[in-house]
Amino acid sequence: MKTTILYASTHGTTQKVAEYIAKKLDNSSVQLLNMKKQNKPDITDCETVILGCSIHAGNIQSVIKKYFKKNRELLLSKNIALFLCCMNESERETQFNNVFPLWLRNTSICNITPGGEFLFEEMNFIEKAIVRKVSKIDRTDSRIDYSEIERLVFEINKHCNISN
Protein backbone atom coordinates (compact mmCIF):
# COMPACT_ATOMS: atom_id res chain seq x y z
CA MET A 1 0.00 0.00 0.00
CA LYS A 2 1.51 3.29 -1.08
CA THR A 3 1.24 6.25 1.29
CA THR A 4 2.09 9.82 0.35
CA ILE A 5 2.62 12.60 2.88
CA LEU A 6 2.00 15.97 1.24
CA TYR A 7 3.15 18.87 3.39
CA ALA A 8 4.18 22.50 3.31
CA SER A 9 6.50 23.85 5.96
CA THR A 10 7.37 27.49 6.57
CA HIS A 11 10.08 27.14 9.23
CA GLY A 12 10.60 23.36 9.40
CA THR A 13 8.18 22.11 12.05
CA THR A 14 5.66 20.60 9.63
CA GLN A 15 8.51 18.87 7.81
CA LYS A 16 9.73 17.47 11.13
CA VAL A 17 6.25 16.10 11.91
CA ALA A 18 5.88 14.66 8.38
CA GLU A 19 9.26 12.92 8.63
CA TYR A 20 8.34 11.53 12.06
CA ILE A 21 5.08 10.12 10.67
CA ALA A 22 6.92 8.54 7.74
CA LYS A 23 9.45 6.97 10.08
CA LYS A 24 6.75 5.66 12.43
CA LEU A 25 4.70 4.17 9.59
CA ASP A 26 7.79 2.07 8.93
CA ASN A 27 6.56 1.31 5.46
CA SER A 28 8.93 1.30 2.53
CA SER A 29 6.22 2.69 0.27
CA VAL A 30 5.85 6.01 2.16
CA GLN A 31 6.64 9.01 0.00
CA LEU A 32 7.30 12.46 1.48
CA LEU A 33 6.54 15.41 -0.81
CA ASN A 34 7.26 19.00 0.15
CA MET A 35 4.56 20.93 -1.72
CA LYS A 36 6.70 24.06 -1.75
CA LYS A 37 9.18 22.20 -3.96
CA GLN A 38 6.78 19.96 -5.87
CA ASN A 39 3.37 21.61 -6.05
CA LYS A 40 1.81 19.22 -8.58
CA PRO A 41 2.40 15.76 -7.11
CA ASP A 42 0.93 12.70 -8.77
CA ILE A 43 -0.95 10.70 -6.13
CA THR A 44 -3.07 8.63 -8.49
CA ASP A 45 -1.33 5.36 -7.57
CA CYS A 46 -1.29 5.84 -3.80
CA GLU A 47 -4.01 4.62 -1.46
CA THR A 48 -3.37 6.85 1.55
CA VAL A 49 -2.66 10.58 1.54
CA ILE A 50 -1.62 12.51 4.62
CA LEU A 51 -1.92 16.29 4.26
CA GLY A 52 0.05 18.46 6.66
CA CYS A 53 0.61 22.18 7.04
CA SER A 54 1.08 24.91 9.61
CA ILE A 55 -0.93 27.99 10.40
CA HIS A 56 0.41 31.53 10.55
CA ALA A 57 -1.89 34.47 11.31
CA GLY A 58 -4.92 32.32 10.57
CA ASN A 59 -3.75 31.01 7.20
CA ILE A 60 -2.14 27.84 5.95
CA GLN A 61 0.34 27.67 3.09
CA SER A 62 -1.48 28.55 -0.13
CA VAL A 63 0.02 25.63 -2.04
CA ILE A 64 -1.81 23.17 0.26
CA LYS A 65 -5.07 25.11 0.13
CA LYS A 66 -4.97 25.26 -3.67
CA TYR A 67 -4.14 21.57 -3.88
CA PHE A 68 -7.13 20.30 -1.93
CA LYS A 69 -9.45 22.72 -3.74
CA LYS A 70 -8.27 21.57 -7.18
CA ASN A 71 -8.08 17.86 -6.32
CA ARG A 72 -11.29 17.23 -4.38
CA GLU A 73 -12.47 14.22 -6.41
CA LEU A 74 -9.05 12.58 -6.36
CA LEU A 75 -8.68 13.09 -2.61
CA LEU A 76 -12.16 11.70 -1.97
CA SER A 77 -11.03 8.44 -3.59
CA LYS A 78 -8.14 8.04 -1.08
CA ASN A 79 -7.69 7.24 2.59
CA ILE A 80 -7.00 10.70 4.02
CA ALA A 81 -5.41 11.91 7.26
CA LEU A 82 -4.85 15.55 8.21
CA PHE A 83 -2.54 17.42 10.55
CA LEU A 84 -2.11 21.07 11.35
CA CYS A 85 0.90 22.37 13.27
CA CYS A 86 -0.28 25.18 15.52
CA MET A 87 1.11 26.80 18.66
CA ASN A 88 -2.09 28.39 19.96
CA GLU A 89 -3.43 25.58 22.15
CA SER A 90 -6.77 27.21 22.91
CA GLU A 91 -7.50 27.83 19.21
CA ARG A 92 -6.21 24.61 17.62
CA GLU A 93 -9.56 22.99 16.94
CA THR A 94 -11.12 26.22 15.67
CA GLN A 95 -8.16 26.93 13.42
CA PHE A 96 -8.16 23.36 12.11
CA ASN A 97 -11.86 23.64 11.24
CA ASN A 98 -11.31 27.03 9.59
CA VAL A 99 -8.53 25.89 7.27
CA PHE A 100 -9.68 22.41 6.26
CA PRO A 101 -13.09 22.24 4.57
CA LEU A 102 -15.81 20.05 6.07
CA TRP A 103 -15.74 17.55 3.18
CA LEU A 104 -12.04 16.93 3.81
CA ARG A 105 -12.36 16.72 7.61
CA ASN A 106 -15.29 14.31 7.35
CA THR A 107 -13.47 12.10 4.85
CA SER A 108 -10.35 11.89 6.99
CA ILE A 109 -9.37 8.78 8.96
CA CYS A 110 -7.76 10.97 11.61
CA ASN A 111 -7.39 14.70 12.23
CA ILE A 112 -4.74 15.99 14.60
CA THR A 113 -3.19 19.24 15.76
CA PRO A 114 0.12 18.08 17.23
CA GLY A 115 1.23 21.46 18.50
CA GLY A 116 4.09 23.32 16.95
CA GLU A 117 7.24 25.31 17.43
CA PHE A 118 8.48 28.86 17.35
CA LEU A 119 11.88 28.52 15.72
CA PHE A 120 13.43 31.95 16.16
CA GLU A 121 16.54 30.98 14.22
CA GLU A 122 14.33 30.37 11.15
CA MET A 123 12.23 33.54 11.45
CA ASN A 124 12.83 36.92 9.91
CA PHE A 125 12.80 40.12 11.95
CA ILE A 126 9.10 40.83 11.43
CA GLU A 127 8.05 37.28 12.31
CA LYS A 128 10.07 37.43 15.52
CA ALA A 129 8.51 40.78 16.45
CA ILE A 130 4.99 39.45 15.87
CA VAL A 131 5.62 36.31 17.93
CA ARG A 132 7.12 38.37 20.76
CA LYS A 133 4.14 40.75 20.78
CA VAL A 134 1.32 38.22 20.34
CA SER A 135 2.67 35.20 22.20
CA LYS A 136 5.00 36.87 24.68
CA ILE A 137 7.70 34.36 23.71
CA ASP A 138 11.17 35.59 22.81
CA ARG A 139 13.10 32.41 22.12
CA THR A 140 12.75 29.09 20.35
CA ASP A 141 9.97 27.06 21.93
CA SER A 142 8.88 23.54 20.95
CA ARG A 143 5.50 22.17 21.94
CA ILE A 144 5.11 19.18 19.66
CA ASP A 145 2.79 16.56 21.12
CA TYR A 146 4.27 13.30 19.89
CA SER A 147 1.42 11.29 21.44
CA GLU A 148 -0.95 13.01 18.98
CA ILE A 149 1.32 12.02 16.10
CA GLU A 150 1.41 8.45 17.43
CA ARG A 151 -2.40 8.47 17.48
CA LEU A 152 -2.48 9.47 13.81
CA VAL A 153 -0.03 6.71 12.91
CA PHE A 154 -2.05 4.18 14.92
CA GLU A 155 -5.30 5.18 13.17
CA ILE A 156 -3.71 5.00 9.74
CA ASN A 157 -2.19 1.60 10.47
CA LYS A 158 -5.49 0.31 11.83
CA HIS A 159 -7.67 1.68 9.05
CA CYS A 160 -5.31 0.83 6.18
CA ASN A 161 -3.97 -2.43 7.59
CA ILE A 162 -0.36 -1.27 7.47
CA SER A 163 1.92 -3.37 9.63
CA ASN A 164 4.69 -1.80 11.69
XYZ file of C-alpha atoms in Angstrom:
164
model
C 0.000 0.000 0.000
C 1.513 3.291 -1.075
C 1.235 6.254 1.287
C 2.090 9.821 0.350
C 2.620 12.598 2.878
C 1.997 15.971 1.245
C 3.145 18.874 3.385
C 4.176 22.497 3.308
C 6.498 23.853 5.960
C 7.370 27.490 6.566
C 10.079 27.140 9.228
C 10.602 23.361 9.404
C 8.180 22.105 12.049
C 5.664 20.601 9.626
C 8.509 18.871 7.808
C 9.727 17.474 11.127
C 6.253 16.103 11.905
C 5.879 14.659 8.378
C 9.260 12.921 8.630
C 8.341 11.533 12.060
C 5.079 10.124 10.672
C 6.922 8.542 7.739
C 9.448 6.967 10.082
C 6.748 5.661 12.434
C 4.705 4.170 9.593
C 7.786 2.067 8.925
C 6.562 1.305 5.464
C 8.933 1.302 2.527
C 6.224 2.690 0.271
C 5.852 6.005 2.155
C 6.642 9.006 -0.004
C 7.301 12.460 1.476
C 6.543 15.405 -0.811
C 7.261 19.000 0.145
C 4.561 20.926 -1.716
C 6.703 24.061 -1.751
C 9.181 22.204 -3.957
C 6.777 19.964 -5.871
C 3.369 21.610 -6.047
C 1.813 19.217 -8.584
C 2.398 15.763 -7.107
C 0.930 12.698 -8.773
C -0.950 10.703 -6.132
C -3.070 8.625 -8.494
C -1.332 5.362 -7.570
C -1.293 5.837 -3.796
C -4.006 4.620 -1.460
C -3.365 6.853 1.547
C -2.656 10.584 1.543
C -1.616 12.510 4.624
C -1.925 16.290 4.265
C 0.052 18.465 6.663
C 0.612 22.176 7.039
C 1.077 24.912 9.609
C -0.930 27.990 10.403
C 0.412 31.530 10.545
C -1.886 34.473 11.309
C -4.921 32.319 10.575
C -3.749 31.014 7.201
C -2.135 27.844 5.947
C 0.344 27.666 3.090
C -1.479 28.555 -0.127
C 0.018 25.626 -2.039
C -1.811 23.171 0.262
C -5.073 25.112 0.134
C -4.967 25.265 -3.674
C -4.141 21.574 -3.878
C -7.128 20.304 -1.928
C -9.454 22.722 -3.738
C -8.270 21.571 -7.176
C -8.080 17.859 -6.318
C -11.287 17.233 -4.384
C -12.468 14.221 -6.405
C -9.051 12.581 -6.363
C -8.680 13.088 -2.612
C -12.163 11.702 -1.974
C -11.026 8.441 -3.586
C -8.143 8.044 -1.079
C -7.691 7.238 2.585
C -6.999 10.696 4.020
C -5.413 11.910 7.264
C -4.852 15.546 8.207
C -2.536 17.417 10.546
C -2.109 21.071 11.352
C 0.897 22.374 13.272
C -0.284 25.179 15.522
C 1.113 26.799 18.658
C -2.095 28.393 19.956
C -3.432 25.579 22.145
C -6.774 27.212 22.908
C -7.500 27.832 19.209
C -6.205 24.609 17.616
C -9.565 22.992 16.936
C -11.120 26.217 15.667
C -8.163 26.935 13.421
C -8.161 23.358 12.110
C -11.863 23.640 11.242
C -11.307 27.027 9.593
C -8.528 25.893 7.268
C -9.677 22.408 6.265
C -13.089 22.241 4.571
C -15.810 20.052 6.070
C -15.741 17.554 3.181
C -12.041 16.928 3.808
C -12.355 16.717 7.608
C -15.291 14.314 7.351
C -13.468 12.096 4.852
C -10.351 11.887 6.986
C -9.366 8.783 8.960
C -7.763 10.969 11.613
C -7.389 14.698 12.226
C -4.735 15.987 14.603
C -3.192 19.240 15.757
C 0.118 18.077 17.228
C 1.228 21.460 18.497
C 4.087 23.318 16.951
C 7.242 25.314 17.429
C 8.479 28.861 17.349
C 11.882 28.516 15.719
C 13.433 31.948 16.157
C 16.544 30.977 14.220
C 14.330 30.366 11.148
C 12.234 33.543 11.449
C 12.826 36.919 9.908
C 12.801 40.123 11.954
C 9.097 40.830 11.427
C 8.047 37.280 12.314
C 10.072 37.434 15.521
C 8.513 40.777 16.446
C 4.995 39.448 15.874
C 5.624 36.306 17.935
C 7.118 38.373 20.759
C 4.141 40.749 20.783
C 1.320 38.222 20.342
C 2.673 35.197 22.200
C 5.002 36.869 24.677
C 7.700 34.363 23.708
C 11.168 35.593 22.809
C 13.103 32.411 22.125
C 12.747 29.088 20.353
C 9.967 27.059 21.928
C 8.881 23.541 20.951
C 5.505 22.165 21.941
C 5.109 19.179 19.658
C 2.787 16.555 21.119
C 4.268 13.298 19.887
C 1.423 11.293 21.442
C -0.954 13.007 18.982
C 1.321 12.016 16.102
C 1.415 8.447 17.428
C -2.398 8.468 17.482
C -2.479 9.472 13.812
C -0.029 6.711 12.913
C -2.051 4.177 14.920
C -5.298 5.177 13.172
C -3.713 5.003 9.736
C -2.187 1.597 10.474
C -5.488 0.306 11.827
C -7.666 1.680 9.045
C -5.312 0.835 6.184
C -3.973 -2.432 7.587
C -0.364 -1.266 7.468
C 1.918 -3.368 9.626
C 4.691 -1.802 11.691
